Short mmCIF file of C-alpha atoms and ligand atoms in Angstrom, two decimals:
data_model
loop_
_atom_site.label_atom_id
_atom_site.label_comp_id
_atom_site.label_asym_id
_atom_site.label_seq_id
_atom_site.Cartn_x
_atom_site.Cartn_y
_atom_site.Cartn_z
CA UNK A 1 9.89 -0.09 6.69
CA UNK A 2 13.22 2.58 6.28
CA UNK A 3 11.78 4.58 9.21
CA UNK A 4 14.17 7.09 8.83
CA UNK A 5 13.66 8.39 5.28
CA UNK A 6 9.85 8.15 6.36
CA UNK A 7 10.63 10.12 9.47
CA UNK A 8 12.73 12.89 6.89
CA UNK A 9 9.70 13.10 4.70
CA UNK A 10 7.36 13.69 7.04
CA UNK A 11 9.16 16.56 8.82
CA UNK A 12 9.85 17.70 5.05
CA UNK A 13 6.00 18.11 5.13
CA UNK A 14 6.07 19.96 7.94
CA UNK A 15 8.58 22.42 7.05
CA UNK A 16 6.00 22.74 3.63
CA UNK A 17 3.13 23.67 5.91
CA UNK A 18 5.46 26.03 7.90
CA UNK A 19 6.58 27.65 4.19
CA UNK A 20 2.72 27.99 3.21
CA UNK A 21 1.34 29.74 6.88
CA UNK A 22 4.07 31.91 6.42
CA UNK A 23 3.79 33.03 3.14
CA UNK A 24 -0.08 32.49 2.22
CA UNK A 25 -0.37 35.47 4.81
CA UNK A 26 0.37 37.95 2.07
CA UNK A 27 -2.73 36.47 0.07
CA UNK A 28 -5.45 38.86 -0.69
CA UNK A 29 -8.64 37.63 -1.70
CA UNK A 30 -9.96 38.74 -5.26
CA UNK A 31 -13.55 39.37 -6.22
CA UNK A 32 -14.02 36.39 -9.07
CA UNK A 33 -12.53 33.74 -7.36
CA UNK A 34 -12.58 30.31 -9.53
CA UNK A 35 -12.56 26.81 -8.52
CA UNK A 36 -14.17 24.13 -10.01
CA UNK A 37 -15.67 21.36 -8.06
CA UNK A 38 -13.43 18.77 -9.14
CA UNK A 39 -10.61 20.99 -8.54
CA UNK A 40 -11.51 20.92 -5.11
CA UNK A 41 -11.96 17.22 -5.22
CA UNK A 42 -8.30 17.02 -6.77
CA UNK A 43 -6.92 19.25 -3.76
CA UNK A 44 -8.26 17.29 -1.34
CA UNK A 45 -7.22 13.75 -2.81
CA UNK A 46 -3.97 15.16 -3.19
CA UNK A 47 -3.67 16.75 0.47
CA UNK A 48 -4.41 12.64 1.76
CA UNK A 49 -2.19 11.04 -0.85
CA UNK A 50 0.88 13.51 -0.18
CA UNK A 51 0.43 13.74 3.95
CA UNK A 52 -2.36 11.61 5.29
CA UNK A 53 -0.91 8.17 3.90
CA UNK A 54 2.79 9.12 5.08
CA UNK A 55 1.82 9.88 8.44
CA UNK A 56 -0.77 6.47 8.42
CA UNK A 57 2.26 4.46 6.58
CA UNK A 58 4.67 6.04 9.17
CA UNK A 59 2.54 5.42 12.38
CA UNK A 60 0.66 1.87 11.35
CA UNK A 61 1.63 -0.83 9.37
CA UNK A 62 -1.82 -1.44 7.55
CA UNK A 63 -0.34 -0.56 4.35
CA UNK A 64 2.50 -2.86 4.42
CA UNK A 65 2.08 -5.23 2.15
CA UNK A 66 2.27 -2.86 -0.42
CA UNK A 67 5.48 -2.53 0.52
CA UNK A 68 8.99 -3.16 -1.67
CA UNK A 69 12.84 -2.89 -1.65
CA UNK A 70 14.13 0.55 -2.76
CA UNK A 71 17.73 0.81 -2.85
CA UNK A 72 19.50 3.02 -0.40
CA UNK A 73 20.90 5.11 -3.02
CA UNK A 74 17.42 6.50 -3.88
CA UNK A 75 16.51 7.51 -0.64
CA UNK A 76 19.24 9.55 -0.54
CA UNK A 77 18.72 11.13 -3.36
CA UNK A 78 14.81 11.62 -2.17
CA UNK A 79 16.04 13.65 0.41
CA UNK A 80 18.12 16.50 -2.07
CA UNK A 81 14.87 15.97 -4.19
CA UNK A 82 13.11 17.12 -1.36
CA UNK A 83 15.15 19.70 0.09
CA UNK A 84 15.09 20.90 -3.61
CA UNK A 85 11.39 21.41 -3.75
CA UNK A 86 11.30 22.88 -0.17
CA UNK A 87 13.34 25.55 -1.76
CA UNK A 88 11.38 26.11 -5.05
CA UNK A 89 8.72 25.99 -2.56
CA UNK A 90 9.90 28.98 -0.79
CA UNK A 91 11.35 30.40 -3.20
CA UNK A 92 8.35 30.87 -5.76
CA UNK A 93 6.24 32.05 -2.64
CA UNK A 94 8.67 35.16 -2.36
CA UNK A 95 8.99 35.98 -6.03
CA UNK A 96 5.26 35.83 -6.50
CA UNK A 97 4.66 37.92 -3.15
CA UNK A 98 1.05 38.70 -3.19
CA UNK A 99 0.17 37.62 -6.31
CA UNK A 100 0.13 34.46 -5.12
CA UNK A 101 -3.43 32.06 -4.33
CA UNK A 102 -4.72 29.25 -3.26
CA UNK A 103 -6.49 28.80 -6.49
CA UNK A 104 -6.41 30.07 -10.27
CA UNK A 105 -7.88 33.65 -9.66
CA UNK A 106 -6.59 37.42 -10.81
CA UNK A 107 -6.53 39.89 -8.04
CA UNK A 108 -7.02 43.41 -8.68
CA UNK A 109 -3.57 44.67 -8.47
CA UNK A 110 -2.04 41.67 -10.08
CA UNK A 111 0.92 41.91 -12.00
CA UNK A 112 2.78 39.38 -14.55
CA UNK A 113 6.58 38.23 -12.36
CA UNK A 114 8.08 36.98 -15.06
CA UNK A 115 11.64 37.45 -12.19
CA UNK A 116 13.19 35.13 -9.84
CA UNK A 117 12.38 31.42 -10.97
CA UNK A 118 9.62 32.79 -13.10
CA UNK A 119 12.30 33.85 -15.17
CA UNK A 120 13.31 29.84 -15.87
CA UNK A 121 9.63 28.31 -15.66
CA UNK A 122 5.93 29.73 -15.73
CA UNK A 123 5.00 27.29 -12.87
CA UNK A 124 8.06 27.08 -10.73
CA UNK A 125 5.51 26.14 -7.89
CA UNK A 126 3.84 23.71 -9.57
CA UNK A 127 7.17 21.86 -9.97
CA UNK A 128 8.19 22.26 -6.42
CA UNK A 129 5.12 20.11 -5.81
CA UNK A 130 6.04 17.42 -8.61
CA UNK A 131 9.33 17.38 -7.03
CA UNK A 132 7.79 16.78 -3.55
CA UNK A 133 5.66 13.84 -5.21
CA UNK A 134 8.85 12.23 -6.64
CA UNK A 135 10.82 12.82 -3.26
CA UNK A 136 7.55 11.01 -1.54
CA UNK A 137 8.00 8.10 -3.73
CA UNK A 138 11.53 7.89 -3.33
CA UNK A 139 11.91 8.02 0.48
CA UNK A 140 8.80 5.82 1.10
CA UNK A 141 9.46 2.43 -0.49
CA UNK A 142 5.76 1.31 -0.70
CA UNK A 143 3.70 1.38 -4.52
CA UNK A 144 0.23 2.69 -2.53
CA UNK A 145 2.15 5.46 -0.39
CA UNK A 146 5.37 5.93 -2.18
CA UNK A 147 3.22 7.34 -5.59
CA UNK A 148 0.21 8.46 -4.42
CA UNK A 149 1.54 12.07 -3.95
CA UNK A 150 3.00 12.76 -7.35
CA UNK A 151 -0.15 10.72 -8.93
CA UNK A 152 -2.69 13.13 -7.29
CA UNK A 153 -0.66 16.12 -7.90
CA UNK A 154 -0.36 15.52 -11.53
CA UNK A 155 -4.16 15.53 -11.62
CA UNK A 156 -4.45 18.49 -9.54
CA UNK A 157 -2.09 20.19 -12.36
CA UNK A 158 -3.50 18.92 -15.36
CA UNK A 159 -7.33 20.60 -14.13
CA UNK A 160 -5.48 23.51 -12.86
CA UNK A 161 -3.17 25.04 -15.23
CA UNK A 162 -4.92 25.64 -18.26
CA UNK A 163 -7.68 28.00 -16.84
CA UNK A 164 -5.17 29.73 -15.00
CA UNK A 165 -3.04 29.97 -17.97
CA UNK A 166 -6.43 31.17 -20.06
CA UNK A 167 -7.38 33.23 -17.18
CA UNK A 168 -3.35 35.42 -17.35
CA UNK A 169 -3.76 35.34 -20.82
CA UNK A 170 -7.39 37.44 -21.18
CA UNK A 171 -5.53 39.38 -17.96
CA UNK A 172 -1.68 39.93 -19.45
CA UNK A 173 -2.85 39.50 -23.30
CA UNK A 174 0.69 39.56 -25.58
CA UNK A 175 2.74 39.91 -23.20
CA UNK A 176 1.89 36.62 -21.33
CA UNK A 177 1.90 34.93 -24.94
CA UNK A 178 5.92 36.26 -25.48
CA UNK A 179 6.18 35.13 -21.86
CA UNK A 180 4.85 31.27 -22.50
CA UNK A 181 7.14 31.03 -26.15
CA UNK A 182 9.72 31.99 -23.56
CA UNK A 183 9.64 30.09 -20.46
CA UNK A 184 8.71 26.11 -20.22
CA UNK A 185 5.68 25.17 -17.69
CA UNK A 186 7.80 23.23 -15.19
CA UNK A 187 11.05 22.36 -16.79
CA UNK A 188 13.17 25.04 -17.57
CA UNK A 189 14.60 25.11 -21.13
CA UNK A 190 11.93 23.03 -22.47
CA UNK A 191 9.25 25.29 -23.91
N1 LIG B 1 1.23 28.54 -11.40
C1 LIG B 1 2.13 29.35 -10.63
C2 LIG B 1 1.43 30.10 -9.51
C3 LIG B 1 0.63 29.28 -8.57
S1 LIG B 1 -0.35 30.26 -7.44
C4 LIG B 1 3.27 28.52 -10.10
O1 LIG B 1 3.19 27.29 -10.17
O2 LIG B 1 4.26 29.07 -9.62
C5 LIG B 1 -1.77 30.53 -8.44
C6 LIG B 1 -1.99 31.97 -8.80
O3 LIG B 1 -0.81 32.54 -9.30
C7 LIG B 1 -3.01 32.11 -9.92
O4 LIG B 1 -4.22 32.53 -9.36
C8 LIG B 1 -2.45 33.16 -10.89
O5 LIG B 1 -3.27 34.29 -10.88
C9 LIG B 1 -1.10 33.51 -10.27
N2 LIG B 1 0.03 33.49 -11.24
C10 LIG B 1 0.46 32.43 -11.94
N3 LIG B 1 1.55 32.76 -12.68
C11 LIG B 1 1.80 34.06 -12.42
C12 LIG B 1 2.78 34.99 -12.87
N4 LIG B 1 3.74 34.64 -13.73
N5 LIG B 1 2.73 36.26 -12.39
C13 LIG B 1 1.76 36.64 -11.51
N6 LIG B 1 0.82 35.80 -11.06
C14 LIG B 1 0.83 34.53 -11.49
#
């Protein structure tokens, strides 16, 4: 096992939850919240594929035999993957402000950012999370723990996104249309 880049991604995951207390303070329930069932499911598949298995792959070695040579290279460049989403992270938290939530709802004071990395991509926190799920399989070398993360979170996104995108449409009407020809989902520059 590279114990190190193990040990980096798991304190990466830590500085995450540290980002999320922090900044999930400013959330405000709304009235209507919306989560389906299997969005639920999804969350919580994705919360053990992206921290339980590190921390069981980091502490035990039940999962080893899964486990393969990545070259060095990669890890490294796991870790400015990482950092990288720790800052989208962060940063889409602030730009948001209290428009953020834990799930797709509209609050009643909600307004459309379209600033700060909204400006460059309508989900800039959805891609922070890709981007941790591709750092998690490149600083863990193991095919069960290494993919698990970005696996789950593409699952959680493809349930998510397009009721919350339906859901800021009825809310923002044209000018949340003119903002999606814009502004790519999670790349920016690709609409
Ligand atoms: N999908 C966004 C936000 C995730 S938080 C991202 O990845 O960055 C989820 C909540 O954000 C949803 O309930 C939705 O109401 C709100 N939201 C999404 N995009 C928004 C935007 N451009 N402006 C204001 N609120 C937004």
């Amino acid at each position: 096992m590279e114990r190190p880049f193990v040990v980096i991604y798991l304190v990466g995951v830590c500085i995450a939850g540290l980002i999320r207390v922090i900044q999930s303070r400013k959330y405000q329930r709304s009235e209507k919240p919306q989560v389906s069932v299997l969005e639920l499911w999804l969350m919580l598949l994705w919360l053990i594929a992206s921290q339980i298995l590190p921390m069981v792959y980091g502490f035990r070695a039940i999962v080893s035999f899964a486990n393969y040579p990545l070259p060095h290279f990669l890890s490294i460049l796991g870790i400015g993957v990482l950092v990288l989403s720790l800052w989208l992270l962060r940063q889409s938290h602030v730009d948001l402000g209290q428009n953020w939530s834990p799930i797709a709802e509209i609050q009643a004071d909600q307004v459309l950012v379209t600033q700060g990395v909204y400006r460059y991509v309508r989900h800039p926190m959805y891609s922070a999370h890709l981007l941790w799920g591709l750092a998690q399989g490149l600083l863990i070398a193991n095919w069960l723990v290494g993919w698990s993360g970005l696996i789950a979170f593409a699952l959680v996104y493809w349930v998510r996104v397009p009721p919350e995108e339906a859901m800021m449409q009825e809310r923002f009407g044209q000018d949340y249309l003119e903002y999606k020809q814009d502004v790519g989902a999670v790349l920016p520059f690709v609409g």
